Amino acid sequence: MKTKMMFIATLACIAFFSCKEEKVFTEERYTQVDPYIGAGGHGHVFVGASVPFGAVQVGPNNIYKGWDWCSGYHYSDSIIIGFSQTHLNGTGCADMGDIQLMPYPGDIKINRGEQDNIEGAYASTYSHDNEKVEPAYYSLLMDNGVKTELTATAHTALHRYTFPTDQPANVMINLVEGNGDQADSTYIKLVNSNLIEGYRFSKGWSPRHKIFFVIQSNVPVDRLLLFNNDQPIKEKEGCGLIKAVARFEKAPSDMVWKIGISSVSCTNALLNLDTEVPSFDFDSVAIAGKKMWETELSRIAIKTSNEKYKKIFYTALYHTGIAPTRYSDVNGDFRGHDDKVYTNVSYNNYSTLSLWDTYRALNPLFTIIHPEMVPDIVNSMLGIYDQQGRLPIWPLAGGETNCMPGYSAIPVIADAYLKGFKGFDAERAFEACVKSATNPNQKGISFLMERRYIPCDSVHEAPSYAMEYAVGDWGIAQMAKRMGKQSDYYTFAERANYFENYFDSSIGFIRPKMSDGSWRTPYDPFINVHGRGDFCEGNGWQYTFFVPQNPEGLIALFGGDEGFVEKLDSFYIAEGDLGEFAAPDISGLIGQYAHGNEPSHHVAYLYAFAGQQWKTAEKVRYILDNFYTDQPDGVIGNEDCGQMSAWYILSALGFYQVNPCNGVFVFGSPLFDEAVILLPQDKTFTVEAINNSPKNIYIQKVELNGKSYTRSYILYEDIMKGGKLTFYMGDKPNYDFGAAKEDRPFSLVFDKE
C-alpha cells in the first residue's frame, strides 16, 4: 500500500506542476541541460543517468587517478573501465562506484588494464564524439564496438548493450573495484539463467558501505564465470573479492539488464526492481525519467534571450536535483549508521548530505522550491542522531564521514523550524541540536565550553571549527527563543558571538589563539596549510568575514560601516601567497575572495549590511558572469552536491540568504528579464528585471506587488505568499537604495517583530 501511495503522490506532483506550467512561459528545459558542465576542471560532477534525488546514479567510470576523478569520470579522460550504479556529484572526496559492469566482445578477459596499457584487457578507449549525455539517458559507442545505453529509476538502473554480431559477448561484473574505496566482502550468485544476486561491502570515505543488488537479464546467461582475487573458482556462487563474467556465446541482438539496489538485502533490491521496472522496456523508462527531470526543471522558469544563460541556469538546477539521494527502499526500509535495519519508515530517508556545503544555499533553496522534501531531510538527520548519538556531519550511504568542521545539520534544522515547517518533532529536533552542540566527543567542544574559544595548539583548524559552531549556535538560540526556552537562548546567543574572541583588533583579522590565551605568532593571514593548519580550506582573510549569522556584530568590530567597507574592499584586491600546501579548493579568486570554496559564498552580500548594496551588485554580477560558464570547466570549484549551483540559482534570481537560518534574502543583481518560481497551493513568485542588461547591473528601485519597496532584502514569508518582485535596473549605482538603516538586511529577525 505504501509503495502504491508513493507512486500516486509522484503522479500527483507531476500533474500539479504540469497544470501550473500553463500559467508561465513554456519551453522544454531538459534540452537546455548540459551534464558536461563541471565534468572538466575541478567540478567533479556526475555524468550519467538518474532521476531527481534517486538512489541510483548510473554512469561511466574511468580509471581512478586521484582528486579530479572523485565522481568516477573526468572529461579529459579517454579510457572506460565500466559503468557503475552509484556515483557522487561534485564532492572533494571519492567513494561509491558500486557494481561496475563492462560489456566487451570476444575472448574472456579479467585484467582491467592500466591508463598507459590496455592491450589484452577489458577496458576500452572512447571518444566524446560517440557519447551522448542527458540527465536521464547516457550512451557511449566504445572503441571495442559495444554500444552502451543507460537510464534509471529511483532504485534501479537499466543497461542496454548492442554488441558486434560476429563475436561472443561478455559482461564483466566487477565487485572489487569501486571509485577510491576498498571492497572487503563481496558475494555473487547465479540464481537462474536470467537472475543474478549479490552484494558489495566496502570501506572508504564512508567507513562502512553495504549495497545489495539483483540483476535481471532479458536474455539467458550461457555461463557465469567466477573469479576470486582474479583466480577462477568453480562454485555457482562466490564470496571474497569477486569478479564475474556473464558469457554469451552468440551476441544477443538486444540485451537489457536491470539492476536493482538496496542497503538492506537482495530481497529488497528485487522488490525495488519489480516495483519500479516490471518490464524490460528501456525506452519507456528513459522517457519517464526525462519527464521527471522536465518537471524538476520547471520549478523555475526563466525568460532571457541569452541561450548561454539558459544552459548554465538549467544545468545548475539539474545539479541541485542529484543529491541528497534516497536511502530508503520502496517499502521504507533502510540500513542505519548503526548497521541495524529500520523497517517501514514513514518518511523518505535521505543520505549524501554534504551539509558543510549545502546549509549555505542549497538547503535554503529547497525551502522555496522543494518544501515537501524539507521535513524528510530533517527526519533523516534526526534518525541518524538516534543511530549515532549526534547529528550528522557528512553522512554517506549509511556511514558518517566526519568530514568538515562544525555541526552543519543544525542550521538546516533551525532554518526549517524558524520558517514554520511541520512534519517533524520540534522538541526532539531541539534536543538533538543541543546535545550535539554540547557533545564532548565533538571536536573542540570541551575547549569551547570551558574557554569560549578553541586553542590552535590543541586542535587543528581551531578557528574554523569554532566559527562554524557559532553559526549553528545562533540557530539553536533562535529556536530556543521561539520555544520560550530563555536559559538556552542566552547560553547559545552568547556562544554565537564567540567569533569575537578570535578578532585581533590590532591587525583587523580573525587570528588563531594559543592555549595560554596569546595570539598565534608569527601569523600570516594569507597562508593556508591544507589539513594541518589553522583554517579549513581557507585562510585568515576569508575567515575574517565568516560571520554570516551576525554581520552587524562583525561590522561593529571594525568600528562601523566605514571601517568595515574599507576592509571588505581590501579583501577583493588583496594579493598574497597562500603557500605551497594550500588546499586546491581555494579557487575562483578575486583578491582573497575564493568563490570555488564555500566559506566565501556569502561575503559579496555583506556590503548590503553596511548600506552599500550597489557594491554587492557589482561583485555578484561579476561572479555570475565569470565563474560560471557553459564549458566542461564551467564550475570554478567542486560542485559540492549542488551548493555551487544553488549559489548561482539564487543569485541569478536576485537574492541570497546570508544568515543560513533567518529567512532574510539579501538583494544582489538579477540576471534574467523574468523568472517565475512555482510554489505550493497553486502560487507563483515572479522576479522581473526591467531594463536589465550586461551593463545595467545596479538596482535603481524595487516594487513588490506593484508598490514601492525600499528594503534591500526580502523575507522568506513574502516569497512564499506569491506575487511579483520588480527590479528596475541601471548602469550607474543608486547610492541611496538600501542605504538607510531601516532598509538594510538584519540578523536578529525576531527582534524586529
mmCIF file of N, CA, C and O in Angstrom, residues 347-419:
data_model
loop_
_atom_site.group_PDB
_atom_site.id
_atom_site.type_symbol
_atom_site.label_atom_id
_atom_site.label_comp_id
_atom_site.label_asym_id
_atom_site.label_seq_id
_atom_site.Cartn_x
_atom_site.Cartn_y
_atom_site.Cartn_z
ATOM 1 N N TYR A 347 8.895 8.251 6.495
ATOM 2 C CA TYR A 347 9.406 9.358 5.693
ATOM 3 C C TYR A 347 10.405 8.831 4.660
ATOM 4 O O TYR A 347 10.939 7.732 4.798
ATOM 5 N N ASN A 348 10.635 9.618 3.627
ATOM 6 C CA ASN A 348 11.691 9.294 2.671
ATOM 7 C C ASN A 348 13.034 9.588 3.333
ATOM 8 O O ASN A 348 13.325 10.727 3.680
ATOM 9 N N ASN A 349 13.837 8.553 3.496
ATOM 10 C CA ASN A 349 15.128 8.720 4.157
ATOM 11 C C ASN A 349 16.177 9.128 3.128
ATOM 12 O O ASN A 349 16.287 8.534 2.061
ATOM 13 N N TYR A 350 16.976 10.152 3.469
ATOM 14 C CA TYR A 350 17.982 10.674 2.549
ATOM 15 C C TYR A 350 19.378 10.523 3.135
ATOM 16 O O TYR A 350 19.582 10.621 4.344
ATOM 17 N N SER A 351 20.340 10.314 2.226
ATOM 18 C CA SER A 351 21.757 10.337 2.581
ATOM 19 C C SER A 351 22.465 11.233 1.566
ATOM 20 O O SER A 351 21.832 11.983 0.840
ATOM 21 N N THR A 352 23.809 11.155 1.532
ATOM 22 C CA THR A 352 24.623 12.051 0.700
ATOM 23 C C THR A 352 24.269 13.503 1.032
ATOM 24 O O THR A 352 23.879 14.292 0.168
ATOM 25 N N LEU A 353 24.394 13.836 2.304
ATOM 26 C CA LEU A 353 24.100 15.185 2.784
ATOM 27 C C LEU A 353 25.419 15.922 3.005
ATOM 28 O O LEU A 353 26.080 15.770 4.028
ATOM 29 N N SER A 354 25.787 16.726 2.030
ATOM 30 C CA SER A 354 27.050 17.473 2.073
ATOM 31 C C SER A 354 26.828 18.760 2.862
ATOM 32 O O SER A 354 26.926 19.873 2.342
ATOM 33 N N LEU A 355 26.569 18.635 4.151
ATOM 34 C CA LEU A 355 25.963 19.710 4.931
ATOM 35 C C LEU A 355 26.852 20.937 5.089
ATOM 36 O O LEU A 355 26.358 22.067 5.084
ATOM 37 N N TRP A 356 28.160 20.759 5.251
ATOM 38 C CA TRP A 356 29.048 21.914 5.393
ATOM 39 C C TRP A 356 28.954 22.824 4.173
ATOM 40 O O TRP A 356 29.128 24.032 4.265
ATOM 41 N N ASP A 357 28.662 22.225 3.031
ATOM 42 C CA ASP A 357 28.484 22.991 1.806
ATOM 43 C C ASP A 357 27.053 23.495 1.679
ATOM 44 O O ASP A 357 26.804 24.692 1.477
ATOM 45 N N THR A 358 26.092 22.588 1.804
ATOM 46 C CA THR A 358 24.730 22.875 1.358
ATOM 47 C C THR A 358 23.897 23.697 2.326
ATOM 48 O O THR A 358 22.874 24.254 1.926
ATOM 49 N N TYR A 359 24.310 23.803 3.608
ATOM 50 C CA TYR A 359 23.491 24.602 4.530
ATOM 51 C C TYR A 359 23.485 26.063 4.133
ATOM 52 O O TYR A 359 22.602 26.822 4.530
ATOM 53 N N ARG A 360 24.419 26.470 3.304
ATOM 54 C CA ARG A 360 24.567 27.880 2.945
ATOM 55 C C ARG A 360 23.572 28.326 1.876
ATOM 56 O O ARG A 360 23.072 29.446 1.935
ATOM 57 N N ALA A 361 23.334 27.484 0.864
ATOM 58 C CA ALA A 361 22.455 27.907 -0.232
ATOM 59 C C ALA A 361 21.494 26.817 -0.678
ATOM 60 O O ALA A 361 20.319 27.089 -0.923
ATOM 61 N N LEU A 362 21.971 25.564 -0.814
ATOM 62 C CA LEU A 362 21.098 24.520 -1.338
ATOM 63 C C LEU A 362 19.910 24.268 -0.416
ATOM 64 O O LEU A 362 18.762 24.196 -0.885
ATOM 65 N N ASN A 363 20.154 24.112 0.877
ATOM 66 C CA ASN A 363 19.037 23.846 1.783
ATOM 67 C C ASN A 363 18.068 25.022 1.871
ATOM 68 O O ASN A 363 16.847 24.812 1.842
ATOM 69 N N PRO A 364 18.543 26.280 1.950
ATOM 70 C CA PRO A 364 17.592 27.391 1.844
ATOM 71 C C PRO A 364 16.825 27.411 0.524
ATOM 72 O O PRO A 364 15.639 27.744 0.500
ATOM 73 N N LEU A 365 17.481 27.048 -0.587
ATOM 74 C CA LEU A 365 16.773 26.969 -1.868
ATOM 75 C C LEU A 365 15.668 25.927 -1.808
ATOM 76 O O LEU A 365 14.555 26.145 -2.321
ATOM 77 N N PHE A 366 15.946 24.779 -1.172
ATOM 78 C CA PHE A 366 14.933 23.735 -1.047
ATOM 79 C C PHE A 366 13.701 24.225 -0.290
ATOM 80 O O PHE A 366 12.583 23.784 -0.565
ATOM 81 N N THR A 367 13.884 25.124 0.673
ATOM 82 C CA THR A 367 12.710 25.613 1.417
ATOM 83 C C THR A 367 11.776 26.405 0.510
ATOM 84 O O THR A 367 10.599 26.574 0.840
ATOM 85 N N ILE A 368 12.284 26.843 -0.646
ATOM 86 C CA ILE A 368 11.446 27.554 -1.619
ATOM 87 C C ILE A 368 10.911 26.618 -2.687
ATOM 88 O O ILE A 368 9.705 26.561 -2.933
ATOM 89 N N ILE A 369 11.795 25.852 -3.336
ATOM 90 C CA ILE A 369 11.365 25.067 -4.500
ATOM 91 C C ILE A 369 11.069 23.611 -4.158
ATOM 92 O O ILE A 369 10.456 22.913 -4.977
ATOM 93 N N HIS A 370 11.481 23.151 -2.972
ATOM 94 C CA HIS A 370 11.209 21.766 -2.564
ATOM 95 C C HIS A 370 10.725 21.711 -1.117
ATOM 96 O O HIS A 370 11.264 20.945 -0.307
ATOM 97 N N PRO A 371 9.712 22.470 -0.764
ATOM 98 C CA PRO A 371 9.269 22.445 0.640
ATOM 99 C C PRO A 371 8.793 21.071 1.092
ATOM 100 O O PRO A 371 8.880 20.745 2.278
ATOM 101 N N GLU A 372 8.335 20.237 0.142
ATOM 102 C CA GLU A 372 7.862 18.903 0.511
ATOM 103 C C GLU A 372 8.999 18.008 0.985
ATOM 104 O O GLU A 372 8.766 17.026 1.702
ATOM 105 N N MET A 373 10.246 18.309 0.604
ATOM 106 C CA MET A 373 11.390 17.497 0.998
ATOM 107 C C MET A 373 11.949 17.871 2.361
ATOM 108 O O MET A 373 12.634 17.063 3.000
ATOM 109 N N VAL A 374 11.704 19.102 2.796
ATOM 110 C CA VAL A 374 12.381 19.614 3.988
ATOM 111 C C VAL A 374 12.103 18.764 5.230
ATOM 112 O O VAL A 374 13.044 18.388 5.950
ATOM 113 N N PRO A 375 10.844 18.418 5.551
ATOM 114 C CA PRO A 375 10.624 17.566 6.733
ATOM 115 C C PRO A 375 11.318 16.213 6.626
ATOM 116 O O PRO A 375 11.816 15.695 7.635
ATOM 117 N N ASP A 376 11.361 15.635 5.425
ATOM 118 C CA ASP A 376 12.031 14.346 5.262
ATOM 119 C C ASP A 376 13.533 14.462 5.510
ATOM 120 O O ASP A 376 14.150 13.577 6.106
ATOM 121 N N ILE A 377 14.134 15.548 5.043
ATOM 122 C CA ILE A 377 15.560 15.751 5.279
ATOM 123 C C ILE A 377 15.830 15.904 6.773
ATOM 124 O O ILE A 377 16.776 15.324 7.311
ATOM 125 N N VAL A 378 14.981 16.680 7.459
ATOM 126 C CA VAL A 378 15.149 16.846 8.905
ATOM 127 C C VAL A 378 14.966 15.514 9.616
ATOM 128 O O VAL A 378 15.770 15.142 10.491
ATOM 129 N N ASN A 379 13.931 14.764 9.251
ATOM 130 C CA ASN A 379 13.706 13.463 9.883
ATOM 131 C C ASN A 379 14.846 12.490 9.602
ATOM 132 O O ASN A 379 15.198 11.672 10.460
ATOM 133 N N SER A 380 15.436 12.576 8.422
ATOM 134 C CA SER A 380 16.589 11.724 8.106
ATOM 135 C C SER A 380 17.749 12.032 9.041
ATOM 136 O O SER A 380 18.419 11.120 9.550
ATOM 137 N N MET A 381 17.972 13.313 9.311
ATOM 138 C CA MET A 381 19.067 13.702 10.203
ATOM 139 C C MET A 381 18.754 13.335 11.650
ATOM 140 O O MET A 381 19.650 12.928 12.395
ATOM 141 N N LEU A 382 17.502 13.450 12.031
ATOM 142 C CA LEU A 382 17.127 13.039 13.394
ATOM 143 C C LEU A 382 17.252 11.526 13.556
ATOM 144 O O LEU A 382 17.605 11.035 14.645
ATOM 145 N N GLY A 383 16.970 10.788 12.498
ATOM 146 C CA GLY A 383 17.179 9.340 12.544
ATOM 147 C C GLY A 383 18.640 9.001 12.756
ATOM 148 O O GLY A 383 18.982 8.114 13.542
ATOM 149 N N ILE A 384 19.527 9.711 12.071
ATOM 150 C CA ILE A 384 20.968 9.499 12.256
ATOM 151 C C ILE A 384 21.373 9.862 13.682
ATOM 152 O O ILE A 384 22.218 9.191 14.294
ATOM 153 N N TYR A 385 20.772 10.920 14.215
ATOM 154 C CA TYR A 385 21.031 11.287 15.621
ATOM 155 C C TYR A 385 20.706 10.115 16.550
ATOM 156 O O TYR A 385 21.485 9.787 17.463
ATOM 157 N N ASP A 386 19.578 9.461 16.331
ATOM 158 C CA ASP A 386 19.212 8.301 17.148
ATOM 159 C C ASP A 386 20.211 7.159 16.966
ATOM 160 O O ASP A 386 20.515 6.432 17.922
ATOM 161 N N GLN A 387 20.723 6.995 15.754
ATOM 162 C CA GLN A 387 21.597 5.866 15.452
ATOM 163 C C GLN A 387 23.020 6.056 15.974
ATOM 164 O O GLN A 387 23.659 5.088 16.388
ATOM 165 N N GLN A 388 23.526 7.307 15.967
ATOM 166 C CA GLN A 388 24.934 7.501 16.324
ATOM 167 C C GLN A 388 25.140 8.436 17.517
ATOM 168 O O GLN A 388 26.270 8.679 17.922
ATOM 169 N N GLY A 389 24.046 8.968 18.077
ATOM 170 C CA GLY A 389 24.158 9.771 19.289
ATOM 171 C C GLY A 389 24.462 11.234 19.060
ATOM 172 O O GLY A 389 24.605 11.997 20.021
ATOM 173 N N ARG A 390 24.546 11.675 17.828
ATOM 174 C CA ARG A 390 24.736 13.092 17.494
ATOM 175 C C ARG A 390 24.267 13.309 16.066
ATOM 176 O O ARG A 390 24.168 12.359 15.269
ATOM 177 N N LEU A 391 23.978 14.543 15.747
ATOM 178 C CA LEU A 391 23.511 14.855 14.403
ATOM 179 C C LEU A 391 24.624 14.602 13.384
ATOM 180 O O LEU A 391 25.806 14.647 13.718
ATOM 181 N N PRO A 392 24.253 14.349 12.138
ATOM 182 C CA PRO A 392 25.267 14.028 11.132
ATOM 183 C C PRO A 392 26.144 15.223 10.800
ATOM 184 O O PRO A 392 25.740 16.380 10.894
ATOM 185 N N ILE A 393 27.362 14.909 10.390
ATOM 186 C CA ILE A 393 28.300 15.902 9.877
ATOM 187 C C ILE A 393 28.286 15.861 8.347
ATOM 188 O O ILE A 393 28.016 16.862 7.691
ATOM 189 N N TRP A 394 28.602 14.720 7.789
ATOM 190 C CA TRP A 394 28.562 14.488 6.329
ATOM 191 C C TRP A 394 28.218 13.020 6.125
ATOM 192 O O TRP A 394 29.094 12.179 5.956
ATOM 193 N N PRO A 395 26.922 12.664 6.172
ATOM 194 C CA PRO A 395 26.540 11.249 6.083
ATOM 195 C C PRO A 395 26.524 10.757 4.642
ATOM 196 O O PRO A 395 26.053 11.440 3.733
ATOM 197 N N LEU A 396 27.035 9.554 4.454
ATOM 198 C CA LEU A 396 27.106 8.964 3.122
ATOM 199 C C LEU A 396 26.812 7.474 3.196
ATOM 200 O O LEU A 396 27.554 6.720 3.829
ATOM 201 N N ALA A 397 25.711 7.075 2.581
ATOM 202 C CA ALA A 397 25.399 5.661 2.372
ATOM 203 C C ALA A 397 25.498 4.835 3.646
ATOM 204 O O ALA A 397 26.132 3.786 3.687
ATOM 205 N N GLY A 398 24.877 5.326 4.719
ATOM 206 C CA GLY A 398 24.838 4.574 5.957
ATOM 207 C C GLY A 398 26.052 4.727 6.834
ATOM 208 O O GLY A 398 26.195 4.000 7.818
ATOM 209 N N GLY A 399 26.940 5.677 6.521
ATOM 210 C CA GLY A 399 28.126 5.900 7.325
ATOM 211 C C GLY A 399 28.375 7.376 7.541
ATOM 212 O O GLY A 399 27.925 8.224 6.759
ATOM 213 N N GLU A 400 29.097 7.698 8.612
ATOM 214 C CA GLU A 400 29.443 9.080 8.933
ATOM 215 C C GLU A 400 30.883 9.341 8.514
ATOM 216 O O GLU A 400 31.811 8.735 9.048
ATOM 217 N N THR A 401 31.075 10.245 7.576
ATOM 218 C CA THR A 401 32.424 10.552 7.114
ATOM 219 C C THR A 401 33.160 11.482 8.075
ATOM 220 O O THR A 401 34.388 11.576 8.017
ATOM 221 N N ASN A 402 32.411 12.208 8.927
ATOM 222 C CA ASN A 402 33.001 13.195 9.841
ATOM 223 C C ASN A 402 33.815 14.241 9.083
ATOM 224 O O ASN A 402 34.810 14.755 9.592
ATOM 225 N N CYS A 403 33.390 14.551 7.895
ATOM 226 C CA CYS A 403 34.152 15.450 7.039
ATOM 227 C C CYS A 403 33.685 16.890 7.220
ATOM 228 O O CYS A 403 32.485 17.162 7.168
ATOM 229 N N MET A 404 34.622 17.765 7.431
ATOM 230 C CA MET A 404 34.447 19.211 7.528
ATOM 231 C C MET A 404 34.070 19.649 8.948
ATOM 232 O O MET A 404 33.480 18.902 9.713
ATOM 233 N N PRO A 405 34.439 20.902 9.291
ATOM 234 C CA PRO A 405 34.203 21.402 10.655
ATOM 235 C C PRO A 405 32.756 21.845 10.871
ATOM 236 O O PRO A 405 32.016 22.102 9.926
ATOM 237 N N GLY A 406 32.390 21.939 12.158
ATOM 238 C CA GLY A 406 31.059 22.419 12.517
ATOM 239 C C GLY A 406 30.077 21.299 12.729
ATOM 240 O O GLY A 406 30.378 20.114 12.582
ATOM 241 N N TYR A 407 28.847 21.707 13.099
ATOM 242 C CA TYR A 407 27.724 20.763 13.136
ATOM 243 C C TYR A 407 26.659 21.339 12.225
ATOM 244 O O TYR A 407 25.671 21.934 12.645
ATOM 245 N N SER A 408 26.896 21.106 10.925
ATOM 246 C CA SER A 408 26.152 21.818 9.890
ATOM 247 C C SER A 408 24.734 21.314 9.685
ATOM 248 O O SER A 408 23.971 21.916 8.909
ATOM 249 N N ALA A 409 24.343 20.246 10.363
ATOM 250 C CA ALA A 409 22.932 19.855 10.352
ATOM 251 C C ALA A 409 22.085 20.863 11.118
ATOM 252 O O ALA A 409 20.901 21.054 10.812
ATOM 253 N N ILE A 410 22.692 21.516 12.106
ATOM 254 C CA ILE A 410 21.917 22.399 12.989
ATOM 255 C C ILE A 410 21.339 23.595 12.249
ATOM 256 O O ILE A 410 20.142 23.903 12.409
ATOM 257 N N PRO A 411 22.107 24.331 11.420
ATOM 258 C CA PRO A 411 21.473 25.426 10.682
ATOM 259 C C PRO A 411 20.333 24.975 9.787
ATOM 260 O O PRO A 411 19.352 25.713 9.610
ATOM 261 N N VAL A 412 20.434 23.780 9.215
ATOM 262 C CA VAL A 412 19.365 23.273 8.356
ATOM 263 C C VAL A 412 18.101 23.024 9.170
ATOM 264 O O VAL A 412 16.984 23.390 8.767
ATOM 265 N N ILE A 413 18.262 22.402 10.331
ATOM 266 C CA ILE A 413 17.110 22.136 11.201
ATOM 267 C C ILE A 413 16.518 23.435 11.721
ATOM 268 O O ILE A 413 15.294 23.627 11.714
ATOM 269 N N ALA A 414 17.377 24.351 12.175
ATOM 270 C CA ALA A 414 16.888 25.629 12.701
ATOM 271 C C ALA A 414 16.150 26.415 11.630
ATOM 272 O O ALA A 414 15.103 27.020 11.892
ATOM 273 N N ASP A 415 16.697 26.420 10.418
ATOM 274 C CA ASP A 415 16.050 27.139 9.320
ATOM 275 C C ASP A 415 14.660 26.576 9.054
ATOM 276 O O ASP A 415 13.696 27.335 8.854
ATOM 277 N N ALA A 416 14.539 25.250 9.048
ATOM 278 C CA ALA A 416 13.238 24.625 8.812
ATOM 279 C C ALA A 416 12.249 24.989 9.915
ATOM 280 O O ALA A 416 11.093 25.356 9.649
ATOM 281 N N TYR A 417 12.698 24.909 11.154
ATOM 282 C CA TYR A 417 11.805 25.227 12.271
ATOM 283 C C TYR A 417 11.389 26.695 12.256
ATOM 284 O O TYR A 417 10.209 27.029 12.402
ATOM 285 N N LEU A 418 12.353 27.592 12.068
ATOM 286 C CA LEU A 418 12.062 29.021 12.133
ATOM 287 C C LEU A 418 11.211 29.495 10.961
ATOM 288 O O LEU A 418 10.530 30.510 11.055
ATOM 289 N N LYS A 419 11.240 28.745 9.865
ATOM 290 C CA LYS A 419 10.374 29.073 8.728
ATOM 291 C C LYS A 419 9.001 28.429 8.843
ATOM 292 O O LYS A 419 8.171 28.566 7.944
#
